[in-house]
Amino acid sequence: MLRFIIRRLLWTIPVILITTFGTFLLVRQLPPPFKGNVKLPPQVKANLLHLFGLDKPWYQQYSDYMVRLVHGNFGLSTKAGNPNVVDIIRDTLPVSMLLGGSAFVVAMVVGITLGVLSALWANRPIDWIITIITTTAFAIPTFLVCQYSVELLPYWSIGWNTLQSKIMPILVLGFSIMPYFTRVVRATVLETLQSDFIQTARAKGLPWRTTVIRHVVRNSLIPTVTNAGPLLGFILTGSFLIESIMNVPGVAGEFVRSFGDPLDPNMILDTTVLVSVMIILANLLVDISVAWLDPRITND
């Protein structure tokens, strides 16, 4: 198992390098900070560009950025007061993690439950109702759900100061990914129910509840956990929209605002690296979980 984890970790290095370099090149295509501010004298703009190292050649900027990143220095933000980006992330990341983690748990619990029920009562009214619910949740754009929740239930949907204001963003984000769990679990449970060992267990008189809990659900967890990695990435990207519309003070909202005037290159780059690392670690956790459920995978 240790070799399996080390092998997965080694793959993260080139992924992070490619991600940072690609993001750096994309940010370079945007107008430089302070360009749209006509009130600043040219000399002040030049001094600001020098302060952030934006007057250097692109390759030197990227080299300086990677050196700073290795030393844990995320650079300065172009926001008022030029705070350190690491301070902004330290204040906003816990909010995004609570939002994403809670939404993931809600989506997983509800999705797995609905998927199992839909498969056990396939082609029956319960299955049809669950299919309608999940199809509707899948079809409605997340931004529409956000917008209507803000207009209809503003006290429950805006901000992050009270318990009530935390509920709606979590439910909206969880609602957007719940159908994926339901569909995967339903298909897997239906396939497992037709397998030979389940038929043998039923023929030997094993109680139906025991068969479902110990064998059907357990064997259906592997593909469900495998699909959890990409869903965690979807949660992180979905947080950008929800935090912006619902005014949640998370790191995703700061990322969206960093594209304003003035542009905040360090915030964009650092947030991209952070999200990439989180997705990589999430997929690593998924790989470890799958390997624990099926030890044969570590030998592949």
mmCIF file of C-alpha atoms in Angstrom:
data_model
loop_
_atom_site.group_PDB
_atom_site.id
_atom_site.type_symbol
_atom_site.label_atom_id
_atom_site.label_comp_id
_atom_site.label_asym_id
_atom_site.label_seq_id
_atom_site.Cartn_x
_atom_site.Cartn_y
_atom_site.Cartn_z
ATOM 1 C CA MET A 1 0.000 0.000 0.000
ATOM 2 C CA LEU A 2 2.863 2.413 0.817
ATOM 3 C CA ARG A 3 4.430 1.909 -2.618
ATOM 4 C CA PHE A 4 1.018 2.468 -4.166
ATOM 5 C CA ILE A 5 0.643 5.814 -2.344
ATOM 6 C CA ILE A 6 4.192 6.952 -3.201
ATOM 7 C CA ARG A 7 3.640 6.101 -6.864
ATOM 8 C CA ARG A 8 0.460 8.181 -6.912
ATOM 9 C CA LEU A 9 2.190 11.098 -5.161
ATOM 10 C CA LEU A 10 5.015 11.157 -7.704
ATOM 11 C CA TRP A 11 2.473 11.643 -10.465
ATOM 12 C CA THR A 12 1.262 14.842 -8.802
ATOM 13 C CA ILE A 13 4.543 16.697 -9.449
ATOM 14 C CA PRO A 14 4.279 16.961 -13.269
ATOM 15 C CA VAL A 15 0.548 17.661 -12.998
ATOM 16 C CA ILE A 16 1.143 20.650 -10.709
ATOM 17 C CA LEU A 17 3.979 21.952 -12.908
ATOM 18 C CA ILE A 18 1.864 21.738 -16.058
ATOM 19 C CA THR A 19 -1.102 23.353 -14.300
ATOM 20 C CA THR A 20 0.904 26.283 -12.947
ATOM 21 C CA PHE A 21 2.666 26.903 -16.260
ATOM 22 C CA GLY A 22 -0.568 26.729 -18.263
ATOM 23 C CA THR A 23 -2.349 29.068 -15.853
ATOM 24 C CA PHE A 24 0.599 31.451 -15.891
ATOM 25 C CA LEU A 25 0.486 31.673 -19.697
ATOM 26 C CA LEU A 26 -3.275 32.279 -19.646
ATOM 27 C CA VAL A 27 -2.954 35.052 -17.060
ATOM 28 C CA ARG A 28 -0.261 36.629 -19.219
ATOM 29 C CA GLN A 29 -2.856 37.063 -21.982
ATOM 30 C CA LEU A 30 -5.012 39.270 -19.742
ATOM 31 C CA PRO A 31 -4.481 43.043 -19.503
ATOM 32 C CA PRO A 32 -1.901 43.883 -16.825
ATOM 33 C CA PRO A 33 -3.121 45.238 -13.480
ATOM 34 C CA PHE A 34 -3.837 48.951 -13.095
ATOM 35 C CA LYS A 35 -3.996 49.456 -16.876
ATOM 36 C CA GLY A 36 -7.665 50.463 -16.745
ATOM 37 C CA ASN A 37 -7.162 52.907 -13.882
ATOM 38 C CA VAL A 38 -6.908 56.236 -15.693
ATOM 39 C CA LYS A 39 -6.535 58.143 -12.410
ATOM 40 C CA LEU A 40 -3.074 56.744 -11.699
ATOM 41 C CA PRO A 41 -0.114 58.669 -13.132
ATOM 42 C CA PRO A 42 2.128 56.650 -15.500
ATOM 43 C CA GLN A 43 5.020 56.678 -13.018
ATOM 44 C CA VAL A 44 2.807 55.261 -10.263
ATOM 45 C CA LYS A 45 1.624 52.499 -12.591
ATOM 46 C CA ALA A 46 5.231 51.702 -13.486
ATOM 47 C CA ASN A 47 6.171 51.534 -9.802
ATOM 48 C CA LEU A 48 3.263 49.196 -9.072
ATOM 49 C CA LEU A 49 4.197 46.896 -11.960
ATOM 50 C CA HIS A 50 7.763 46.828 -10.635
ATOM 51 C CA LEU A 51 6.506 46.054 -7.115
ATOM 52 C CA PHE A 52 4.685 42.962 -8.381
ATOM 53 C CA GLY A 53 7.508 41.984 -10.741
ATOM 54 C CA LEU A 54 5.312 42.404 -13.810
ATOM 55 C CA ASP A 55 7.906 44.470 -15.662
ATOM 56 C CA LYS A 56 10.219 41.442 -16.018
ATOM 57 C CA PRO A 57 10.318 38.969 -18.944
ATOM 58 C CA TRP A 58 7.670 36.229 -18.713
ATOM 59 C CA TYR A 59 10.177 33.433 -18.095
ATOM 60 C CA GLN A 60 11.740 35.337 -15.198
ATOM 61 C CA GLN A 61 8.290 36.038 -13.747
ATOM 62 C CA TYR A 62 7.443 32.331 -13.864
ATOM 63 C CA SER A 63 10.803 31.365 -12.373
ATOM 64 C CA ASP A 64 10.402 33.874 -9.536
ATOM 65 C CA TYR A 65 6.865 32.657 -8.901
ATOM 66 C CA MET A 66 7.894 28.990 -8.641
ATOM 67 C CA VAL A 67 10.786 29.851 -6.299
ATOM 68 C CA ARG A 68 8.426 31.833 -4.071
ATOM 69 C CA LEU A 69 5.870 29.031 -4.173
ATOM 70 C CA VAL A 70 8.417 26.447 -3.031
ATOM 71 C CA HIS A 71 9.325 28.672 -0.078
ATOM 72 C CA GLY A 72 5.673 29.157 0.865
ATOM 73 C CA ASN A 73 5.576 32.778 -0.268
ATOM 74 C CA PHE A 74 2.376 33.308 -2.279
ATOM 75 C CA GLY A 75 3.162 36.935 -3.050
ATOM 76 C CA LEU A 76 1.129 40.111 -2.599
ATOM 77 C CA SER A 77 -2.404 40.810 -3.718
ATOM 78 C CA THR A 78 -3.300 43.872 -5.777
ATOM 79 C CA LYS A 79 -6.264 44.525 -3.468
ATOM 80 C CA ALA A 80 -6.292 47.669 -1.373
ATOM 81 C CA GLY A 81 -3.502 47.504 1.170
ATOM 82 C CA ASN A 82 -1.661 44.792 -0.788
ATOM 83 C CA PRO A 83 -2.280 41.979 1.718
ATOM 84 C CA ASN A 84 -0.410 38.701 1.417
ATOM 85 C CA VAL A 85 -2.302 36.164 -0.684
ATOM 86 C CA VAL A 86 -1.576 33.493 1.921
ATOM 87 C CA ASP A 87 -3.477 35.570 4.509
ATOM 88 C CA ILE A 88 -6.492 35.849 2.200
ATOM 89 C CA ILE A 89 -6.453 32.106 1.546
ATOM 90 C CA ARG A 90 -6.041 31.346 5.259
ATOM 91 C CA ASP A 91 -9.177 33.370 6.032
ATOM 92 C CA THR A 92 -11.344 32.098 3.169
ATOM 93 C CA LEU A 93 -10.268 28.479 2.619
ATOM 94 C CA PRO A 94 -12.003 27.066 5.753
ATOM 95 C CA VAL A 95 -15.304 28.501 4.512
ATOM 96 C CA SER A 96 -14.938 26.846 1.100
ATOM 97 C CA MET A 97 -13.883 23.550 2.668
ATOM 98 C CA LEU A 98 -16.893 23.575 5.003
ATOM 99 C CA LEU A 99 -19.214 24.388 2.103
ATOM 100 C CA GLY A 100 -17.756 21.776 -0.247
ATOM 101 C CA GLY A 101 -17.308 19.067 2.379
ATOM 102 C CA SER A 102 -20.818 19.451 3.769
ATOM 103 C CA ALA A 103 -22.338 19.490 0.283
ATOM 104 C CA PHE A 104 -20.387 16.360 -0.652
ATOM 105 C CA VAL A 105 -21.607 14.481 2.428
ATOM 106 C CA VAL A 106 -25.212 15.550 1.793
ATOM 107 C CA ALA A 107 -25.013 14.557 -1.873
ATOM 108 C CA MET A 108 -23.363 11.220 -1.100
ATOM 109 C CA VAL A 109 -25.794 10.195 1.650
ATOM 110 C CA VAL A 110 -28.907 11.252 -0.265
ATOM 111 C CA GLY A 111 -27.607 10.029 -3.627
ATOM 112 C CA ILE A 112 -26.574 6.575 -2.399
ATOM 113 C CA THR A 113 -29.850 6.145 -0.512
ATOM 114 C CA LEU A 114 -31.948 7.124 -3.533
ATOM 115 C CA GLY A 115 -29.810 4.978 -5.839
ATOM 116 C CA VAL A 116 -30.248 1.863 -3.699
ATOM 117 C CA LEU A 117 -33.999 2.425 -3.329
ATOM 118 C CA SER A 118 -34.364 3.064 -7.050
ATOM 119 C CA ALA A 119 -32.554 -0.177 -7.905
ATOM 120 C CA LEU A 120 -34.344 -2.345 -5.339
ATOM 121 C CA TRP A 121 -37.728 -1.116 -6.597
ATOM 122 C CA ALA A 122 -36.765 -0.810 -10.264
ATOM 123 C CA ASN A 123 -39.593 -0.080 -12.729
ATOM 124 C CA ARG A 124 -41.960 0.723 -9.883
ATOM 125 C CA PRO A 125 -43.472 4.038 -8.718
ATOM 126 C CA ILE A 126 -40.610 4.679 -6.267
ATOM 127 C CA ASP A 127 -38.089 4.247 -9.082
ATOM 128 C CA TRP A 128 -40.053 6.577 -11.357
ATOM 129 C CA ILE A 129 -40.335 9.287 -8.703
ATOM 130 C CA ILE A 130 -36.602 9.119 -7.918
ATOM 131 C CA THR A 131 -35.777 9.230 -11.636
ATOM 132 C CA ILE A 132 -37.900 12.369 -12.062
ATOM 133 C CA ILE A 133 -36.208 14.022 -9.070
ATOM 134 C CA THR A 134 -32.662 13.224 -10.205
ATOM 135 C CA THR A 135 -33.339 14.148 -13.840
ATOM 136 C CA THR A 136 -34.773 17.490 -12.746
ATOM 137 C CA ALA A 137 -31.804 18.139 -10.453
ATOM 138 C CA PHE A 138 -29.427 17.261 -13.276
ATOM 139 C CA ALA A 139 -31.190 19.434 -15.857
ATOM 140 C CA ILE A 140 -31.657 22.665 -13.895
ATOM 141 C CA PRO A 141 -28.571 24.934 -14.129
ATOM 142 C CA THR A 142 -26.966 25.622 -10.775
ATOM 143 C CA PHE A 143 -26.978 29.371 -11.277
ATOM 144 C CA LEU A 144 -30.783 29.337 -11.661
ATOM 145 C CA VAL A 145 -31.174 27.429 -8.402
ATOM 146 C CA CYS A 146 -28.845 29.945 -6.729
ATOM 147 C CA GLN A 147 -30.702 32.922 -8.150
ATOM 148 C CA TYR A 148 -34.169 31.713 -7.182
ATOM 149 C CA SER A 149 -33.057 30.689 -3.698
ATOM 150 C CA VAL A 150 -31.599 34.162 -3.145
ATOM 151 C CA GLU A 151 -34.814 35.837 -4.329
ATOM 152 C CA LEU A 152 -37.244 33.535 -2.514
ATOM 153 C CA LEU A 153 -35.276 32.858 0.691
ATOM 154 C CA PRO A 154 -32.728 35.674 1.059
ATOM 155 C CA TYR A 155 -32.276 35.172 4.803
ATOM 156 C CA TRP A 156 -31.356 31.522 4.186
ATOM 157 C CA SER A 157 -29.281 32.115 1.054
ATOM 158 C CA ILE A 158 -27.045 35.165 1.495
ATOM 159 C CA GLY A 159 -23.895 35.366 3.581
ATOM 160 C CA TRP A 160 -22.278 32.936 5.983
ATOM 161 C CA ASN A 161 -22.797 34.481 9.401
ATOM 162 C CA THR A 162 -25.685 32.407 10.744
ATOM 163 C CA LEU A 163 -26.599 28.737 10.715
ATOM 164 C CA GLN A 164 -29.595 29.463 8.486
ATOM 165 C CA SER A 165 -27.432 31.226 5.895
ATOM 166 C CA LYS A 166 -25.138 28.186 5.681
ATOM 167 C CA ILE A 167 -27.927 25.695 4.955
ATOM 168 C CA MET A 168 -29.056 26.882 1.522
ATOM 169 C CA PRO A 169 -25.595 27.120 -0.153
ATOM 170 C CA ILE A 170 -24.788 23.622 1.115
ATOM 171 C CA LEU A 171 -28.108 22.233 -0.141
ATOM 172 C CA VAL A 172 -27.797 23.949 -3.535
ATOM 173 C CA LEU A 173 -24.288 22.606 -4.104
ATOM 174 C CA GLY A 174 -25.232 19.149 -2.848
ATOM 175 C CA PHE A 175 -28.395 19.182 -4.990
ATOM 176 C CA SER A 176 -26.293 19.798 -8.107
ATOM 177 C CA ILE A 177 -24.123 16.677 -7.683
ATOM 178 C CA MET A 178 -26.575 14.305 -5.993
ATOM 179 C CA PRO A 179 -27.874 12.870 -9.337
ATOM 180 C CA TYR A 180 -24.403 11.539 -10.202
ATOM 181 C CA PHE A 181 -24.312 9.389 -7.074
ATOM 182 C CA THR A 182 -27.881 8.213 -7.631
ATOM 183 C CA ARG A 183 -27.292 7.135 -11.226
ATOM 184 C CA VAL A 184 -24.016 5.357 -10.526
ATOM 185 C CA VAL A 185 -25.376 3.540 -7.470
ATOM 186 C CA ARG A 186 -28.598 2.526 -9.224
ATOM 187 C CA ALA A 187 -26.759 1.057 -12.212
ATOM 188 C CA THR A 188 -24.211 -0.726 -10.015
ATOM 189 C CA VAL A 189 -26.800 -2.175 -7.638
ATOM 190 C CA LEU A 190 -28.889 -3.468 -10.545
ATOM 191 C CA GLU A 191 -25.804 -5.144 -11.995
ATOM 192 C CA THR A 192 -24.809 -6.604 -8.622
ATOM 193 C CA LEU A 193 -28.304 -7.991 -8.027
ATOM 194 C CA GLN A 194 -27.972 -10.056 -11.209
ATOM 195 C CA SER A 195 -24.565 -11.503 -10.280
ATOM 196 C CA ASP A 196 -24.136 -15.197 -9.510
ATOM 197 C CA PHE A 197 -23.036 -14.826 -5.881
ATOM 198 C CA ILE A 198 -26.173 -12.835 -5.027
ATOM 199 C CA GLN A 199 -28.363 -15.481 -6.637
ATOM 200 C CA THR A 200 -26.477 -18.148 -4.682
ATOM 201 C CA ALA A 201 -26.913 -16.261 -1.407
ATOM 202 C CA ARG A 202 -30.648 -15.964 -1.993
ATOM 203 C CA ALA A 203 -30.892 -19.644 -2.947
ATOM 204 C CA LYS A 204 -29.210 -20.602 0.345
ATOM 205 C CA GLY A 205 -31.812 -18.669 2.290
ATOM 206 C CA LEU A 206 -29.672 -15.718 3.400
ATOM 207 C CA PRO A 207 -32.005 -12.959 4.666
ATOM 208 C CA TRP A 208 -32.703 -10.350 2.007
ATOM 209 C CA ARG A 209 -31.716 -7.421 4.246
ATOM 210 C CA THR A 210 -28.381 -9.079 5.071
ATOM 211 C CA THR A 211 -27.760 -9.793 1.392
ATOM 212 C CA VAL A 212 -28.381 -6.184 0.433
ATOM 213 C CA ILE A 213 -26.335 -4.601 3.231
ATOM 214 C CA ARG A 214 -23.364 -6.969 3.308
ATOM 215 C CA HIS A 215 -23.017 -7.851 -0.347
ATOM 216 C CA VAL A 216 -25.014 -5.642 -2.712
ATOM 217 C CA VAL A 217 -24.223 -2.254 -1.147
ATOM 218 C CA ARG A 218 -20.595 -3.115 -0.351
ATOM 219 C CA ASN A 219 -19.850 -4.298 -3.904
ATOM 220 C CA SER A 220 -21.550 -1.202 -5.264
ATOM 221 C CA LEU A 221 -19.295 1.135 -3.284
ATOM 222 C CA ILE A 222 -16.191 0.650 -5.452
ATOM 223 C CA PRO A 223 -17.541 2.337 -8.626
ATOM 224 C CA THR A 224 -19.268 4.910 -6.422
ATOM 225 C CA VAL A 225 -16.021 5.835 -4.668
ATOM 226 C CA THR A 226 -14.186 5.812 -8.010
ATOM 227 C CA ASN A 227 -16.568 8.464 -9.332
ATOM 228 C CA ALA A 228 -16.192 10.535 -6.169
ATOM 229 C CA GLY A 229 -12.833 11.980 -7.292
ATOM 230 C CA PRO A 230 -14.154 13.837 -10.353
ATOM 231 C CA LEU A 231 -17.195 14.899 -8.332
ATOM 232 C CA LEU A 232 -14.936 16.561 -5.763
ATOM 233 C CA GLY A 233 -13.428 18.559 -8.604
ATOM 234 C CA PHE A 234 -16.937 19.481 -9.741
ATOM 235 C CA ILE A 235 -17.747 20.642 -6.211
ATOM 236 C CA LEU A 236 -14.729 22.936 -6.190
ATOM 237 C CA THR A 237 -15.653 24.474 -9.537
ATOM 238 C CA GLY A 238 -19.322 24.723 -8.531
ATOM 239 C CA SER A 239 -18.292 26.626 -5.424
ATOM 240 C CA PHE A 240 -17.064 29.512 -7.602
ATOM 241 C CA LEU A 241 -20.597 30.172 -8.829
ATOM 242 C CA ILE A 242 -22.376 29.613 -5.530
ATOM 243 C CA GLU A 243 -19.961 31.703 -3.463
ATOM 244 C CA SER A 244 -20.231 34.586 -5.920
ATOM 245 C CA ILE A 245 -24.045 34.640 -6.161
ATOM 246 C CA MET A 246 -24.767 33.838 -2.513
ATOM 247 C CA ASN A 247 -22.032 36.102 -1.157
ATOM 248 C CA VAL A 248 -20.231 33.309 0.672
ATOM 249 C CA PRO A 249 -16.809 34.582 1.881
ATOM 250 C CA GLY A 250 -14.831 31.643 0.503
ATOM 251 C CA VAL A 251 -11.681 31.317 -1.554
ATOM 252 C CA ALA A 252 -13.686 30.587 -4.717
ATOM 253 C CA GLY A 253 -15.409 33.950 -4.474
ATOM 254 C CA GLU A 254 -12.044 35.658 -4.009
ATOM 255 C CA PHE A 255 -10.822 33.891 -7.142
ATOM 256 C CA VAL A 256 -13.721 35.278 -9.188
ATOM 257 C CA ARG A 257 -13.163 38.791 -7.842
ATOM 258 C CA SER A 258 -9.446 38.588 -8.661
ATOM 259 C CA PHE A 259 -10.360 38.999 -12.362
ATOM 260 C CA GLY A 260 -11.711 42.482 -11.674
ATOM 261 C CA ASP A 261 -9.869 45.771 -11.903
ATOM 262 C CA PRO A 262 -7.130 45.681 -10.881
ATOM 263 C CA LEU A 263 -6.330 42.158 -12.005
ATOM 264 C CA ASP A 264 -4.836 40.034 -9.212
ATOM 265 C CA PRO A 265 -2.359 37.639 -10.918
ATOM 266 C CA ASN A 266 -0.934 36.147 -7.713
ATOM 267 C CA MET A 267 -4.405 35.378 -6.361
ATOM 268 C CA ILE A 268 -5.383 33.699 -9.645
ATOM 269 C CA LEU A 269 -2.215 31.599 -9.803
ATOM 270 C CA ASP A 270 -2.176 30.643 -6.125
ATOM 271 C CA THR A 271 -5.854 29.701 -6.086
ATOM 272 C CA THR A 272 -5.405 27.580 -9.213
ATOM 273 C CA VAL A 273 -2.481 25.746 -7.629
ATOM 274 C CA LEU A 274 -4.466 25.280 -4.423
ATOM 275 C CA VAL A 275 -7.500 23.861 -6.240
ATOM 276 C CA SER A 276 -5.256 21.585 -8.321
ATOM 277 C CA VAL A 277 -3.547 20.217 -5.215
ATOM 278 C CA MET A 278 -6.899 19.670 -3.506
ATOM 279 C CA ILE A 279 -8.269 17.779 -6.518
ATOM 280 C CA ILE A 280 -5.095 15.689 -6.709
ATOM 281 C CA LEU A 281 -5.266 14.859 -2.995
ATOM 282 C CA ALA A 282 -8.970 14.062 -3.312
ATOM 283 C CA ASN A 283 -8.270 11.647 -6.152
ATOM 284 C CA LEU A 284 -5.413 10.146 -4.137
ATOM 285 C CA LEU A 285 -7.811 9.603 -1.243
ATOM 286 C CA VAL A 286 -10.254 7.982 -3.667
ATOM 287 C CA ASP A 287 -7.517 5.680 -5.005
ATOM 288 C CA ILE A 288 -6.567 4.647 -1.468
ATOM 289 C CA SER A 289 -10.214 4.016 -0.571
ATOM 290 C CA VAL A 290 -10.749 1.895 -3.676
ATOM 291 C CA ALA A 291 -7.538 -0.030 -2.973
ATOM 292 C CA TRP A 292 -8.752 -0.671 0.574
ATOM 293 C CA LEU A 293 -12.085 -1.944 -0.718
ATOM 294 C CA ASP A 294 -10.373 -4.080 -3.375
ATOM 295 C CA PRO A 295 -6.709 -4.900 -2.447
ATOM 296 C CA ARG A 296 -6.107 -6.390 -5.904
ATOM 297 C CA ILE A 297 -5.855 -2.851 -7.305
ATOM 298 C CA THR A 298 -2.558 -2.164 -5.488
ATOM 299 C CA ASN A 299 -0.961 -4.964 -7.468
ATOM 300 C CA ASP A 300 -1.920 -3.516 -10.853
#
